[in-house]
Coordinates of N, CA, C and O in Angstrom, one line a residue:
M1 N 14.8 13.5 -0.5 CA 13.1 13.3 -1.0 C 12.7 13.7 0.2 O 12.7 13.4 1.0
K2 N 11.6 14.1 0.2 CA 10.5 14.7 0.3 C 9.2 13.6 0.1 O 8.7 13.3 -0.9
L3 N 8.0 13.3 1.3 CA 7.4 12.7 1.3 C 6.3 13.0 2.0 O 6.5 13.4 2.7
Y4 N 5.2 13.7 1.3 CA 3.8 14.3 1.6 C 2.8 12.9 2.3 O 2.2 12.7 1.4
W5 N 2.7 13.1 3.0 CA 1.3 12.3 4.3 C 0.7 13.4 4.9 O 0.7 13.8 5.1
C6 N 0.0 12.5 5.5 CA -1.4 12.8 6.5 C -1.7 11.8 6.9 O -2.1 10.1 6.0
P7 N -2.4 11.6 8.3 CA -2.7 10.2 9.0 C -3.7 9.9 8.4 O -4.7 10.3 8.5
R8 N -3.4 8.2 9.1 CA -4.7 7.7 8.3 C -4.5 7.8 7.2 O -6.4 7.7 6.7
T9 N -4.1 7.4 6.3 CA -4.8 7.5 4.9 C -3.3 6.4 4.2 O -3.0 5.6 4.9
R10 N -3.8 6.2 3.0 CA -3.1 5.8 2.1 C -1.3 5.8 2.2 O -0.4 5.0 1.6
A11 N -1.4 7.1 2.7 CA 0.3 7.6 2.8 C 1.4 6.7 3.6 O 1.9 6.9 3.9
A12 N 0.4 6.2 4.9 CA 1.1 5.5 5.6 C 1.9 4.6 5.2 O 2.9 4.0 5.4
R13 N 1.5 3.7 3.5 CA 2.4 2.9 3.0 C 3.2 3.5 2.5 O 4.4 2.7 2.8
A14 N 3.5 4.5 1.9 CA 4.6 5.4 1.6 C 5.5 5.2 2.5 O 6.8 5.0 2.7
L15 N 5.0 5.7 4.0 CA 5.9 5.7 5.6 C 7.0 5.0 5.6 O 8.0 4.3 6.6
W16 N 5.2 3.7 5.6 CA 6.4 2.2 5.8 C 7.5 2.5 5.3 O 8.4 1.3 5.3
M17 N 7.4 2.5 3.9 CA 8.5 1.7 2.9 C 9.8 2.7 2.7 O 10.9 2.0 3.1
A18 N 9.4 3.9 3.2 CA 10.8 5.1 3.3 C 11.2 4.3 4.3 O 12.6 4.0 4.6
E19 N 10.6 3.8 5.5 CA 11.6 3.5 7.2 C 12.3 2.5 6.5 O 13.2 1.4 6.8
E20 N 11.4 1.3 5.4 CA 12.2 0.5 5.3 C 13.5 0.1 4.7 O 14.7 -0.5 5.0
L21 N 13.7 1.5 4.0 CA 14.7 1.6 3.2 C 16.0 1.8 4.0 O 17.3 1.7 3.8
G22 N 15.5 2.8 4.5 CA 15.7 3.6 6.1 C 17.1 4.3 6.0 O 17.9 5.2 5.8
R23 N 16.3 5.1 4.3 CA 17.0 6.1 3.7 C 16.4 7.5 4.4 O 15.5 7.9 4.9
P24 N 17.7 9.0 4.6 CA 16.5 9.8 5.0 C 15.7 10.6 4.1 O 15.9 10.4 2.6
Y25 N 14.5 10.8 4.5 CA 13.8 11.4 4.2 C 13.1 12.7 4.9 O 13.4 12.5 6.0
E26 N 12.4 13.6 4.0 CA 11.4 14.9 5.0 C 10.2 13.9 5.4 O 9.6 14.0 3.8
R27 N 8.9 14.4 5.8 CA 8.0 13.7 6.0 C 7.3 15.5 5.9 O 7.8 16.5 6.7
V28 N 6.2 15.4 5.4 CA 5.7 16.9 5.0 C 4.6 17.2 4.8 O 3.8 16.3 4.5
F29 N 3.4 17.4 6.0 CA 2.1 17.0 6.6 C 1.5 18.1 5.6 O 1.7 19.1 5.6
V30 N 0.5 17.4 5.0 CA -0.7 17.8 4.3 C -1.9 17.2 4.5 O -2.6 16.3 4.7
D31 N -2.4 18.3 4.8 CA -3.8 18.7 5.8 C -4.9 18.7 4.3 O -5.9 19.5 4.1
I32 N -4.8 16.9 4.1 CA -5.9 16.8 2.7 C -7.7 17.2 3.1 O -8.5 17.2 2.0
R33 N -7.8 16.9 4.6 CA -8.8 17.2 5.3 C -9.7 18.6 5.3 O -10.6 18.8 5.7
D34 N -9.1 19.4 4.6 CA -8.9 20.7 5.1 C -9.2 21.3 3.6 O -8.4 21.9 3.1
P35 N -11.0 21.8 2.8 CA -10.9 21.8 1.6 C -10.4 23.7 2.1 O -9.9 24.1 0.8
D36 N -9.7 24.2 2.9 CA -9.7 25.6 2.5 C -8.1 25.4 2.7 O -7.5 26.5 2.5
A37 N -7.2 24.5 2.5 CA -5.9 24.6 2.7 C -5.2 25.2 1.6 O -6.0 24.4 0.6
E38 N -4.0 25.9 1.6 CA -3.3 26.1 0.4 C -2.1 24.8 0.8 O -1.6 24.6 1.6
H39 N -2.1 24.4 -0.5 CA -1.0 23.4 -0.6 C 0.4 24.2 -1.5 O 0.2 24.9 -1.9
D40 N 1.3 23.7 -1.2 CA 2.4 23.5 -1.7 C 2.3 23.2 -2.8 O 1.7 22.2 -3.1
P41 N 3.5 24.1 -3.5 CA 3.1 24.3 -5.1 C 3.7 22.6 -5.5 O 3.4 21.9 -6.4
D42 N 5.4 22.4 -4.7 CA 5.9 21.2 -4.8 C 4.8 19.8 -4.9 O 4.7 18.9 -5.6
F43 N 4.0 20.0 -3.6 CA 2.9 18.6 -3.4 C 2.4 18.5 -4.9 O 1.9 17.7 -5.0
L44 N 1.3 19.7 -5.3 CA 0.6 20.1 -6.4 C 0.9 19.3 -7.5 O 0.3 18.7 -7.9
A45 N 2.6 19.7 -7.9 CA 3.0 19.2 -8.7 C 3.5 17.7 -8.8 O 2.9 17.0 -10.0
A46 N 3.5 17.1 -7.6 CA 3.8 15.9 -7.5 C 2.2 14.7 -7.4 O 2.6 13.7 -8.2
S47 N 1.2 15.6 -7.0 CA -0.1 14.5 -7.0 C -1.3 15.9 -7.5 O -1.7 16.7 -6.6
P48 N -1.0 15.9 -8.7 CA -2.7 16.9 -9.5 C -3.8 16.7 -9.0 O -4.5 18.1 -8.8
M49 N -4.1 15.6 -8.1 CA -5.7 15.7 -7.4 C -5.3 16.1 -5.9 O -6.7 16.2 -5.3
G50 N -4.4 16.3 -5.5 CA -4.0 16.6 -4.1 C -4.6 15.6 -3.0 O -4.6 15.9 -2.2
K51 N -4.0 14.6 -3.4 CA -4.1 12.9 -2.8 C -2.4 12.9 -1.8 O -1.7 12.9 -2.5
V52 N -2.6 12.4 -0.8 CA -1.1 11.7 -0.3 C -1.4 10.0 -0.5 O -2.3 9.4 -0.5
P53 N -0.4 9.7 -0.7 CA 0.9 10.2 -0.5 C 1.6 10.8 -1.7 O 1.1 10.4 -2.6
A54 N 2.4 11.6 -1.7 CA 3.0 12.1 -2.5 C 4.7 12.1 -2.3 O 5.1 12.1 -1.5
L55 N 5.4 12.0 -3.7 CA 7.0 11.8 -3.3 C 7.5 13.5 -4.0 O 7.1 12.9 -5.6
V56 N 8.1 13.9 -4.1 CA 9.8 14.6 -4.7 C 11.2 14.0 -4.2 O 11.3 13.8 -3.5
D57 N 11.7 13.6 -5.4 CA 12.5 12.9 -4.9 C 14.2 13.3 -5.8 O 13.8 13.0 -7.5
G58 N 14.3 15.0 -6.1 CA 14.6 15.2 -6.9 C 14.2 15.8 -8.2 O 13.3 16.7 -7.4
E59 N 14.6 15.6 -9.4 CA 13.0 15.9 -10.5 C 12.9 14.9 -10.4 O 11.5 15.4 -11.5
V60 N 12.7 13.5 -9.6 CA 11.1 12.9 -9.6 C 10.8 13.0 -8.9 O 10.4 13.7 -7.5
K61 N 8.6 13.2 -9.6 CA 7.6 14.0 -8.8 C 6.5 12.8 -9.2 O 5.8 12.8 -10.3
M62 N 5.9 12.3 -7.9 CA 4.8 11.7 -8.3 C 4.5 11.0 -7.2 O 4.1 11.7 -5.7
A63 N 2.6 10.4 -7.3 CA 2.1 9.9 -6.6 C 0.9 8.8 -6.2 O 2.0 7.8 -7.4
E64 N 0.3 8.0 -5.4 CA 0.4 7.0 -5.2 C 1.0 5.9 -4.6 O 2.1 5.6 -5.1
S65 N 0.4 5.1 -3.7 CA 0.9 4.2 -3.0 C 1.8 4.0 -3.7 O 3.1 2.7 -3.5
A66 N 1.6 2.2 -4.7 CA 1.7 1.6 -5.3 C 2.9 2.1 -6.1 O 3.7 1.6 -6.3
A67 N 2.5 2.8 -6.7 CA 3.8 3.9 -7.6 C 5.0 4.0 -7.0 O 5.9 3.6 -7.2
I68 N 4.8 4.7 -5.7 CA 5.9 4.9 -5.1 C 6.0 4.3 -4.2 O 7.9 3.7 -4.6
C69 N 5.6 3.0 -3.7 CA 6.7 1.5 -3.1 C 7.5 1.3 -4.4 O 8.8 0.8 -3.6
L70 N 7.4 0.8 -5.4 CA 7.3 -0.1 -6.5 C 9.1 1.3 -7.4 O 10.0 0.6 -7.1
Y71 N 8.6 3.0 -7.2 CA 9.9 3.7 -7.8 C 11.1 3.6 -6.4 O 12.3 3.2 -6.8
L72 N 10.7 3.1 -4.5 CA 11.8 3.6 -4.3 C 12.6 2.0 -3.8 O 13.0 1.8 -3.8
A73 N 11.4 0.7 -3.8 CA 12.0 -0.2 -4.4 C 13.2 -0.9 -5.2 O 14.0 -1.3 -5.0
D74 N 12.7 -0.2 -6.2 CA 13.9 -0.4 -7.5 C 14.5 0.7 -7.4 O 15.8 0.0 -8.0
R75 N 14.7 1.7 -6.8 CA 15.7 2.3 -7.3 C 16.7 2.6 -5.7 O 18.0 3.0 -6.0
Y76 N 16.2 2.3 -4.9 CA 17.0 2.4 -3.7 C 17.2 1.1 -2.5 O 17.7 1.2 -1.6
S77 N 16.9 -0.6 -3.3 CA 16.6 -1.1 -2.1 C 17.5 -2.4 -3.2 O 17.1 -3.8 -2.4
S78 N 18.6 -2.3 -4.1 CA 19.4 -2.8 -4.8 C 18.9 -4.3 -5.1 O 19.4 -5.4 -4.5
G79 N 17.9 -4.8 -5.4 CA 16.8 -6.0 -5.0 C 16.1 -6.5 -4.1 O 16.0 -7.8 -3.9
E80 N 16.4 -5.9 -3.0 CA 15.8 -6.5 -1.8 C 14.5 -6.3 -1.4 O 13.7 -7.2 -1.3
L81 N 14.0 -5.4 -1.5 CA 12.5 -5.0 -1.6 C 11.3 -5.3 -3.1 O 10.2 -5.3 -2.5
A82 N 12.3 -5.3 -4.1 CA 11.2 -5.7 -4.9 C 12.7 -6.7 -6.0 O 13.8 -6.8 -6.1
P83 N 12.1 -7.7 -6.7 CA 13.0 -8.7 -8.0 C 13.4 -8.2 -8.7 O 13.1 -6.5 -8.5
A84 N 14.5 -8.3 -9.0 CA 14.9 -7.2 -10.4 C 14.3 -7.5 -11.9 O 13.0 -8.5 -11.6
V85 N 14.2 -6.2 -12.3 CA 13.3 -6.2 -13.0 C 13.3 -8.1 -14.3 O 12.2 -8.4 -14.9
D86 N 14.3 -8.1 -14.8 CA 14.4 -9.2 -15.3 C 14.3 -10.7 -14.4 O 15.0 -11.8 -14.8
A87 N 14.1 -10.9 -13.2 CA 14.0 -12.0 -12.5 C 12.7 -12.7 -12.3 O 11.5 -11.8 -12.8
P88 N 12.2 -14.0 -12.5 CA 11.4 -14.8 -13.2 C 10.1 -14.0 -12.4 O 8.9 -14.6 -12.7
E89 N 10.0 -14.0 -11.0 CA 9.3 -13.4 -10.0 C 9.0 -12.0 -10.0 O 8.1 -11.8 -8.9
R90 N 9.2 -11.2 -11.4 CA 9.1 -9.9 -11.1 C 7.8 -10.0 -11.3 O 6.8 -9.0 -10.8
G91 N 7.2 -10.9 -12.2 CA 5.6 -10.7 -12.7 C 4.7 -11.0 -11.6 O 3.4 -10.4 -11.0
R92 N 5.2 -12.0 -10.6 CA 4.0 -12.7 -9.4 C 4.1 -10.9 -8.4 O 3.6 -11.1 -7.9
F93 N 5.4 -10.5 -8.7 CA 5.2 -9.5 -7.2 C 4.9 -8.2 -8.2 O 3.5 -8.1 -7.0
L94 N 5.1 -8.3 -9.5 CA 4.1 -7.2 -9.7 C 2.5 -6.9 -10.3 O 1.7 -6.1 -9.1
Y95 N 2.0 -8.4 -10.0 CA 1.0 -8.5 -9.5 C 0.5 -8.4 -8.4 O -1.4 -7.4 -7.9
W96 N 0.7 -8.6 -7.3 CA 0.6 -8.4 -5.9 C 1.1 -6.8 -5.5 O -0.1 -6.4 -4.7
L97 N 1.4 -6.4 -5.9 CA 2.2 -5.0 -5.5 C 0.9 -4.4 -5.9 O 0.6 -3.1 -5.1
F98 N 0.3 -4.5 -6.8 CA -0.7 -3.8 -7.8 C -2.1 -4.2 -7.2 O -3.3 -3.8 -7.4
Y99 N -2.3 -5.4 -6.8 CA -3.5 -6.5 -6.5 C -4.1 -4.7 -5.0 O -5.5 -5.5 -5.0
S100 N -3.3 -4.2 -4.4 CA -4.3 -3.7 -3.2 C -5.1 -2.6 -3.7 O -6.5 -2.6 -3.7
P101 N -4.0 -1.3 -4.9 CA -5.0 -0.6 -5.1 C -6.5 -1.2 -6.6 O -7.2 -0.9 -6.6
G102 N -6.1 -2.2 -7.0 CA -6.6 -2.9 -8.6 C -7.6 -4.0 -8.2 O -8.8 -3.9 -8.4
V103 N -7.6 -4.4 -7.0 CA -8.6 -5.8 -6.4 C -9.6 -5.2 -5.1 O -10.4 -5.1 -4.7
I104 N -7.7 -4.9 -4.4 CA -8.8 -4.8 -2.8 C -9.3 -3.9 -2.6 O -10.8 -3.5 -1.9
E105 N -8.8 -2.0 -3.0 CA -9.9 -1.4 -2.7 C -11.1 -1.2 -3.3 O -12.4 -0.7 -3.1
P106 N -11.4 -1.8 -4.5 CA -12.5 -1.7 -5.0 C -13.3 -2.9 -4.6 O -14.6 -2.5 -4.1
A107 N -13.1 -3.8 -3.9 CA -13.6 -4.8 -3.1 C -14.1 -4.4 -2.1 O -15.1 -4.8 -1.5
M108 N -13.4 -3.2 -1.2 CA -13.8 -2.9 0.3 C -15.4 -2.0 -0.2 O -15.9 -1.8 0.7
M109 N -14.9 -1.1 -0.9 CA -15.5 -0.1 -1.6 C -17.2 -0.6 -1.7 O -18.5 -0.2 -1.1
E110 N -17.3 -2.1 -2.2 CA -18.4 -2.6 -3.1 C -18.6 -3.0 -1.3 O -19.9 -3.1 -1.4
K111 N -17.8 -3.7 -0.3 CA -18.6 -4.3 0.6 C -19.1 -3.3 1.8 O -20.5 -3.0 2.6
F112 N -18.2 -2.0 1.8 CA -18.8 -0.8 2.3 C -20.0 -0.1 1.4 O -21.3 0.6 2.7
T113 N -20.5 -0.1 0.8 CA -21.6 0.4 0.1 C -22.7 -0.6 -0.7 O -23.9 0.0 -0.4
G114 N -22.3 -1.5 0.4 CA -23.4 -3.0 0.1 C -23.4 -3.3 -0.9 O -24.9 -4.2 -1.1
S115 N -23.2 -2.3 -2.2 CA -23.7 -2.9 -3.5 C -22.8 -4.9 -4.0 O -21.7 -5.1 -3.4
E116 N -23.2 -5.1 -5.1 CA -23.1 -6.5 -5.5 C -22.4 -6.5 -7.0 O -22.7 -5.5 -7.9
S117 N -20.6 -6.2 -7.0 CA -20.3 -6.3 -8.2 C -21.0 -7.2 -9.4 O -21.1 -8.6 -8.2
N118 N -20.9 -7.3 -10.6 CA -20.9 -9.1 -11.5 C -19.6 -9.2 -11.5 O -18.3 -8.7 -12.1
R119 N -19.0 -10.0 -10.6 CA -18.1 -11.0 -10.9 C -17.4 -11.1 -11.9 O -15.9 -10.6 -12.3
S120 N -17.9 -11.5 -13.0 CA -17.5 -12.0 -14.1 C -17.2 -10.9 -15.4 O -16.5 -10.2 -16.0
S121 N -18.0 -9.4 -14.8 CA -16.5 -7.8 -15.3 C -16.6 -6.5 -14.8 O -15.5 -6.1 -15.5
A122 N -16.2 -7.1 -13.4 CA -15.9 -6.2 -13.0 C -14.2 -6.3 -12.2 O -13.6 -7.8 -12.0
G123 N -13.5 -5.6 -12.9 CA -12.0 -6.4 -13.1 C -11.5 -6.8 -11.8 O -10.3 -7.7 -11.2
W124 N -12.3 -6.4 -10.6 CA -11.1 -7.3 -9.3 C -12.8 -8.2 -8.9 O -12.1 -8.8 -7.6
G125 N -13.7 -8.7 -9.7 CA -14.1 -9.7 -9.3 C -15.1 -9.4 -8.6 O -16.2 -8.7 -8.2
D126 N -14.9 -9.9 -7.0 CA -16.3 -9.2 -6.0 C -15.1 -9.8 -4.5 O -14.4 -10.1 -4.5
F127 N -15.8 -9.0 -3.3 CA -15.6 -8.9 -2.0 C -14.7 -10.8 -1.8 O -13.8 -11.0 -1.5
P128 N -15.9 -11.5 -1.7 CA -15.1 -12.9 -1.4 C -14.4 -13.5 -2.7 O -13.3 -14.2 -2.1
T129 N -14.3 -13.2 -4.1 CA -12.8 -14.0 -4.5 C -11.8 -12.5 -4.4 O -10.6 -13.5 -4.3
M130 N -11.9 -11.6 -4.0 CA -10.8 -11.3 -3.3 C -10.2 -11.8 -2.1 O -8.8 -11.8 -2.3
I131 N -11.0 -11.7 -1.1 CA -10.2 -12.5 -0.1 C -10.1 -13.9 -0.1 O -8.9 -14.5 0.2
E132 N -10.3 -14.6 -0.7 CA -10.1 -16.1 -1.4 C -8.6 -15.9 -1.9 O -8.1 -16.8 -1.9
T133 N -8.3 -14.8 -3.4 CA -7.2 -15.0 -3.6 C -6.2 -14.6 -2.9 O -5.2 -15.3 -3.0
F134 N -6.4 -13.7 -1.9 CA -5.5 -13.1 -1.3 C -4.9 -14.7 -0.1 O -3.7 -14.2 0.0
E135 N -6.0 -14.9 0.2 CA -5.5 -16.0 1.5 C -4.3 -17.1 0.6 O -3.5 -17.5 1.2
K136 N -5.1 -17.3 -0.5 CA -4.2 -18.4 -1.2 C -2.7 -17.9 -1.6 O -1.9 -18.8 -1.5
G137 N -2.7 -16.4 -2.0 CA -1.6 -16.1 -2.4 C -0.6 -16.0 -1.4 O 0.8 -16.4 -1.8
L138 N -1.1 -16.1 0.1 CA 0.0 -16.2 1.2 C 0.0 -17.8 1.6 O 0.8 -18.4 3.3
A139 N -0.3 -18.7 0.7 CA -0.2 -20.2 1.3 C 1.1 -20.6 0.9 O 1.8 -21.4 2.3
S140 N 2.5 -20.1 0.4 CA 3.5 -20.4 1.0 C 4.4 -19.0 1.5 O 5.7 -19.3 1.5
G141 N 3.8 -18.4 2.0 CA 4.3 -17.6 3.4 C 5.5 -18.0 4.0 O 6.5 -19.0 4.1
P142 N 5.6 -17.1 5.1 CA 5.1 -15.8 6.1 C 4.4 -14.6 4.3 O 3.5 -13.6 5.5
W143 N 5.4 -14.5 4.4 CA 5.1 -13.3 3.0 C 4.8 -13.3 1.7 O 4.4 -15.1 1.2
I144 N 3.9 -12.8 0.9 CA 3.3 -12.6 -0.1 C 4.6 -13.5 -1.5 O 3.9 -14.1 -2.1
M145 N 5.6 -13.7 -1.3 CA 6.6 -14.2 -1.7 C 7.4 -15.1 -1.1 O 8.7 -15.3 -1.6
G146 N 6.2 -15.7 -0.3 CA 7.2 -16.9 0.6 C 8.0 -16.3 1.7 O 7.7 -15.9 2.6
D147 N 8.9 -16.7 1.8 CA 9.7 -16.1 2.9 C 10.6 -15.3 2.7 O 11.1 -14.3 3.1
R148 N 10.4 -13.9 1.4 CA 11.5 -12.6 0.9 C 10.3 -11.4 1.4 O 8.9 -12.0 1.1
F149 N 10.4 -10.5 2.4 CA 9.6 -9.7 2.5 C 9.6 -8.9 1.6 O 10.9 -8.3 1.2
T150 N 8.8 -7.9 0.3 CA 9.2 -7.4 -0.1 C 8.3 -5.7 0.1 O 7.3 -5.8 0.5
A151 N 8.2 -4.8 -1.2 CA 7.1 -3.9 -1.1 C 5.6 -4.2 -1.5 O 4.8 -4.1 -0.9
A152 N 5.8 -5.5 -2.0 CA 4.3 -6.1 -1.9 C 3.6 -6.2 -0.5 O 2.0 -5.9 -0.8
D153 N 4.3 -6.4 0.6 CA 3.7 -6.7 1.3 C 3.4 -5.5 2.0 O 3.0 -5.6 3.3
V154 N 4.2 -4.3 1.7 CA 4.0 -2.8 2.0 C 2.8 -2.9 1.8 O 1.3 -2.3 2.6
M155 N 2.6 -3.0 0.5 CA 1.1 -2.8 -0.1 C 0.0 -3.6 1.2 O -1.2 -3.5 1.5
L156 N 0.4 -4.8 0.9 CA -0.9 -5.7 1.1 C -0.7 -5.5 2.7 O -2.0 -6.3 3.3
G157 N 0.1 -5.7 2.8 CA -0.1 -5.5 4.6 C -1.0 -4.6 5.9 O -1.6 -4.8 6.0
S158 N -0.6 -3.3 4.8 CA -1.4 -2.3 4.5 C -3.0 -2.5 4.7 O -4.2 -2.3 5.5
S159 N -2.9 -2.9 3.2 CA -4.8 -3.6 3.4 C -5.8 -4.2 4.5 O -6.0 -4.1 4.6
A160 N -4.2 -5.6 4.9 CA -5.0 -5.8 5.5 C -5.1 -5.7 6.8 O -6.4 -5.4 7.9
V161 N -4.0 -4.7 7.6 CA -4.8 -3.6 8.8 C -5.7 -2.7 8.3 O -6.9 -2.7 9.0
F162 N -5.9 -2.2 7.0 CA -7.0 -1.3 6.9 C -8.1 -2.0 7.1 O -9.3 -1.4 7.5
M163 N -8.2 -3.6 6.6 CA -9.3 -4.2 6.4 C -9.9 -4.7 8.1 O -11.3 -4.0 7.9
R164 N -9.5 -4.4 8.9 CA -9.8 -5.2 10.4 C -9.6 -3.8 10.9 O -11.4 -3.7 11.4
M165 N -9.2 -2.5 10.5 CA -9.2 -1.4 11.3 C -10.8 -1.0 10.8 O -11.8 -0.4 11.6
F166 N -11.0 -1.1 9.6 CA -12.6 -0.8 9.3 C -13.6 -1.7 9.3 O -14.7 -1.8 9.1
K167 N -13.3 -2.9 9.8 CA -13.6 -4.1 10.3 C -14.7 -4.3 9.2 O -16.1 -5.5 9.2
V168 N -14.1 -4.7 7.7 CA -14.3 -5.4 6.6 C -13.8 -7.4 6.7 O -13.9 -7.6 5.3
L169 N -12.5 -6.9 7.4 CA -11.8 -8.0 7.1 C -12.9 -9.5 8.2 O -13.0 -9.4 9.1
P170 N -12.9 -10.4 7.1 CA -13.7 -11.2 7.3 C -12.9 -12.3 8.6 O -11.3 -12.3 8.9
E171 N -13.3 -13.2 8.8 CA -12.8 -14.2 10.2 C -11.9 -15.4 9.0 O -12.2 -16.2 8.0
S172 N -10.5 -14.8 9.3 CA -10.1 -15.6 8.6 C -7.8 -15.7 9.2 O -7.2 -14.9 9.5
P173 N -7.9 -16.7 9.6 CA -6.8 -16.9 10.2 C -5.4 -16.5 9.6 O -4.3 -15.8 10.2
V174 N -5.6 -16.9 8.2 CA -4.4 -16.3 7.3 C -4.2 -15.0 7.2 O -3.0 -14.3 7.5
L175 N -5.2 -14.1 7.3 CA -5.2 -12.7 6.9 C -4.9 -11.8 8.2 O -4.2 -11.2 8.2
E176 N -5.5 -12.5 9.5 CA -5.3 -12.4 10.7 C -3.8 -11.8 11.1 O -3.3 -11.0 11.5
A177 N -3.3 -13.2 10.7 CA -1.7 -13.5 11.0 C -1.3 -12.3 10.3 O 0.1 -12.2 10.5
Y178 N -1.6 -12.4 8.8 CA -0.5 -11.1 7.8 C -0.9 -10.1 9.0 O 0.1 -9.4 8.5
A179 N -1.8 -9.5 8.7 CA -2.1 -8.4 9.1 C -1.5 -7.9 10.7 O -1.1 -7.1 10.7
D180 N -1.4 -8.7 11.3 CA -0.4 -8.6 12.3 C 1.3 -8.5 12.4 O 1.6 -8.2 13.2
R181 N 1.5 -9.2 11.3 CA 3.1 -9.1 11.3 C 3.4 -7.5 10.9 O 4.6 -7.7 11.4
P182 N 2.7 -6.6 10.3 CA 3.1 -5.6 9.9 C 3.7 -5.0 11.2 O 4.0 -4.1 11.0
L183 N 2.3 -5.1 12.2 CA 3.1 -4.4 13.2 C 3.7 -4.6 13.7 O 4.6 -3.9 15.0
K184 N 4.3 -5.5 14.2 CA 5.6 -7.1 14.7 C 7.0 -6.0 13.8 O 7.8 -5.4 14.9
I185 N 6.8 -5.2 12.8 CA 8.0 -4.9 12.1 C 8.3 -3.4 12.9 O 9.4 -2.6 13.1
G186 N 7.1 -2.2 13.2 CA 7.0 -1.7 13.7 C 7.1 -0.3 12.9 O 6.6 0.5 13.4
S187 N 7.4 0.0 11.6 CA 6.6 1.3 10.7 C 5.6 1.0 10.1 O 5.5 2.7 10.3
F188 N 4.7 0.3 10.1 CA 3.3 0.7 9.7 C 3.1 1.5 10.9 O 2.3 2.6 10.2
S189 N 3.1 0.7 12.1 CA 2.1 1.6 13.1 C 2.8 2.8 13.6 O 2.0 3.9 13.5
A190 N 4.1 3.3 13.2 CA 4.3 4.4 13.8 C 3.8 4.9 12.4 O 3.6 6.4 12.8
A191 N 4.3 4.8 11.0 CA 4.2 5.3 9.8 C 2.2 6.4 10.0 O 2.2 7.0 9.2
S192 N 1.1 5.0 10.4 CA 0.1 5.5 10.4 C -0.7 6.9 11.1 O -1.7 7.0 11.6
N193 N 0.3 7.2 12.4 CA -0.7 7.8 13.1 C 0.0 9.3 12.8 O 1.1 9.5 12.1

């Protein structure tokens, strides 16, 4: 298995997930910030947009951090890092797994640009609604699925850390504590460097 990555990118999520699995994999650095860099054809086959993370696992070639986390959890964690496909909690897990790219990231962009979204027409609502929903989701914590750490926590935990890193995480004891949890695990901080 090859995992294409670059520091200080969403690739940290896929690296963290790979570390959680404890399976051997090869890290392949891709300098996505160098417009003149020639990229490995396997990387481009996995990631046509030239973005990281990208994964090549045998015949499987894919990109996007949430998709990679789901693939790795389903294929290699035997139901530990993702509920089984037919488990009742699978729907809740999938909602939270894709909350980062579908809700948090657009709301963060709204915050960065100082724009205001139309809460009723924007798929992510708006930044305050995203934060409020995220906090409520952790009410049965310490993890998003209660006592069970899953791939959704890889995605959400990294998003909480990114929001803090970029100074858009509002004062929230719940989200601050959640952002601290991934760092205690160790994989995320190592993977993001």
